[in-house]
């Protein structure tokens, strides 16, 4: 199974400042079709997870453009250009290039300083 | 926008059985998953089913105990959970195959 490792596991950010979350996979996530099936999810307190970014860098509909994803191979990053209060929650990366099973990172908790 | 409405769940004794349901608008077009989250923990994929129901996969932790199924005529997804253990205690989410839509979650508590 592919192991997904996120860092940091906790992040305290000042409003309006940037934040960055790293996600590393135990093997390359490039699939036979050339795409990398690495996705990012946000889970606000008390809510279901919500997909933010799919296939590394594609923002979902309705997701603010302050969120961006990048990376390739085994190293990926979720960036928030200017953190807002509504961004508090836990962020997960997930891969389904090599499945089953699809696997999630441990989650990164983002809070406001 | 696809909507996923879950039902089922509750408190069950170890060794017991429970069935979760999920009604999905536009269901027949979607592959589906179940994903769970133990209290205060991260997300864990549980099971997958293809659009026709002819392909199913399970996490090793539930293989042989859980069964995923679907009824396309009823726009419904199911998870039959048998031989439940304390470690199955979690919020269970039904999720589309592309993970772009999630149900509201339903809590399953396995305890005596």
PDB file of C-alpha atoms in Angstrom, chain B residues 41-83:
ATOM      1  CA  UNK B  41      -8.685  10.328  13.866  1.00  0.00           C
ATOM      2  CA  UNK B  42      -8.048  10.603  10.148  1.00  0.00           C
ATOM      3  CA  UNK B  43      -9.833   9.242   7.101  1.00  0.00           C
ATOM      4  CA  UNK B  44      -9.730   5.563   6.124  1.00  0.00           C
ATOM      5  CA  UNK B  45     -11.083   4.114   2.897  1.00  0.00           C
ATOM      6  CA  UNK B  46     -13.364   1.142   3.558  1.00  0.00           C
ATOM      7  CA  UNK B  47     -14.874  -0.104   0.310  1.00  0.00           C
ATOM      8  CA  UNK B  48     -15.599   0.608  -3.372  1.00  0.00           C
ATOM      9  CA  UNK B  49     -18.269  -0.513  -5.834  1.00  0.00           C
ATOM     10  CA  UNK B  50     -18.463   0.021  -9.588  1.00  0.00           C
ATOM     11  CA  UNK B  51     -21.438   1.606 -11.353  1.00  0.00           C
ATOM     12  CA  UNK B  52     -22.907  -1.775 -12.277  1.00  0.00           C
ATOM     13  CA  UNK B  53     -21.998  -3.436  -8.994  1.00  0.00           C
ATOM     14  CA  UNK B  54     -19.864  -6.100 -10.607  1.00  0.00           C
ATOM     15  CA  UNK B  55     -16.615  -4.899  -9.047  1.00  0.00           C
ATOM     16  CA  UNK B  56     -16.141  -4.453  -5.310  1.00  0.00           C
ATOM     17  CA  UNK B  57     -13.058  -3.888  -3.210  1.00  0.00           C
ATOM     18  CA  UNK B  58     -12.453  -3.766   0.528  1.00  0.00           C
ATOM     19  CA  UNK B  59      -9.862  -2.581   2.983  1.00  0.00           C
ATOM     20  CA  UNK B  60      -8.050  -5.463   4.646  1.00  0.00           C
ATOM     21  CA  UNK B  61      -9.438  -4.314   8.002  1.00  0.00           C
ATOM     22  CA  UNK B  62     -13.030  -5.107   6.933  1.00  0.00           C
ATOM     23  CA  UNK B  63     -12.590  -7.835   4.331  1.00  0.00           C
ATOM     24  CA  UNK B  64     -14.799 -10.823   5.045  1.00  0.00           C
ATOM     25  CA  UNK B  65     -16.976  -8.859   7.491  1.00  0.00           C
ATOM     26  CA  UNK B  66     -18.380  -5.958   5.440  1.00  0.00           C
ATOM     27  CA  UNK B  67     -20.293  -6.146   2.156  1.00  0.00           C
ATOM     28  CA  UNK B  68     -20.893  -3.211  -0.165  1.00  0.00           C
ATOM     29  CA  UNK B  69     -23.864  -3.289  -2.520  1.00  0.00           C
ATOM     30  CA  UNK B  70     -26.081  -1.005  -4.549  1.00  0.00           C
ATOM     31  CA  UNK B  71     -29.593  -0.890  -5.946  1.00  0.00           C
ATOM     32  CA  UNK B  72     -29.566   1.379  -8.974  1.00  0.00           C
ATOM     33  CA  UNK B  73     -33.367   1.257  -9.238  1.00  0.00           C
ATOM     34  CA  UNK B  74     -33.544   2.819  -5.774  1.00  0.00           C
ATOM     35  CA  UNK B  75     -30.547   5.152  -6.219  1.00  0.00           C
ATOM     36  CA  UNK B  76     -29.118   3.510  -3.125  1.00  0.00           C
ATOM     37  CA  UNK B  77     -25.775   2.373  -1.791  1.00  0.00           C
ATOM     38  CA  UNK B  78     -25.431   0.027   1.164  1.00  0.00           C
ATOM     39  CA  UNK B  79     -22.813  -1.224   3.578  1.00  0.00           C
ATOM     40  CA  UNK B  80     -23.666  -4.404   5.452  1.00  0.00           C
ATOM     41  CA  UNK B  81     -21.427  -4.647   8.484  1.00  0.00           C
ATOM     42  CA  UNK B  82     -21.166  -7.972  10.318  1.00  0.00           C
ATOM     43  CA  UNK B  83     -19.030  -9.206  13.214  1.00  0.00           C
TER      44      UNK B  83
END
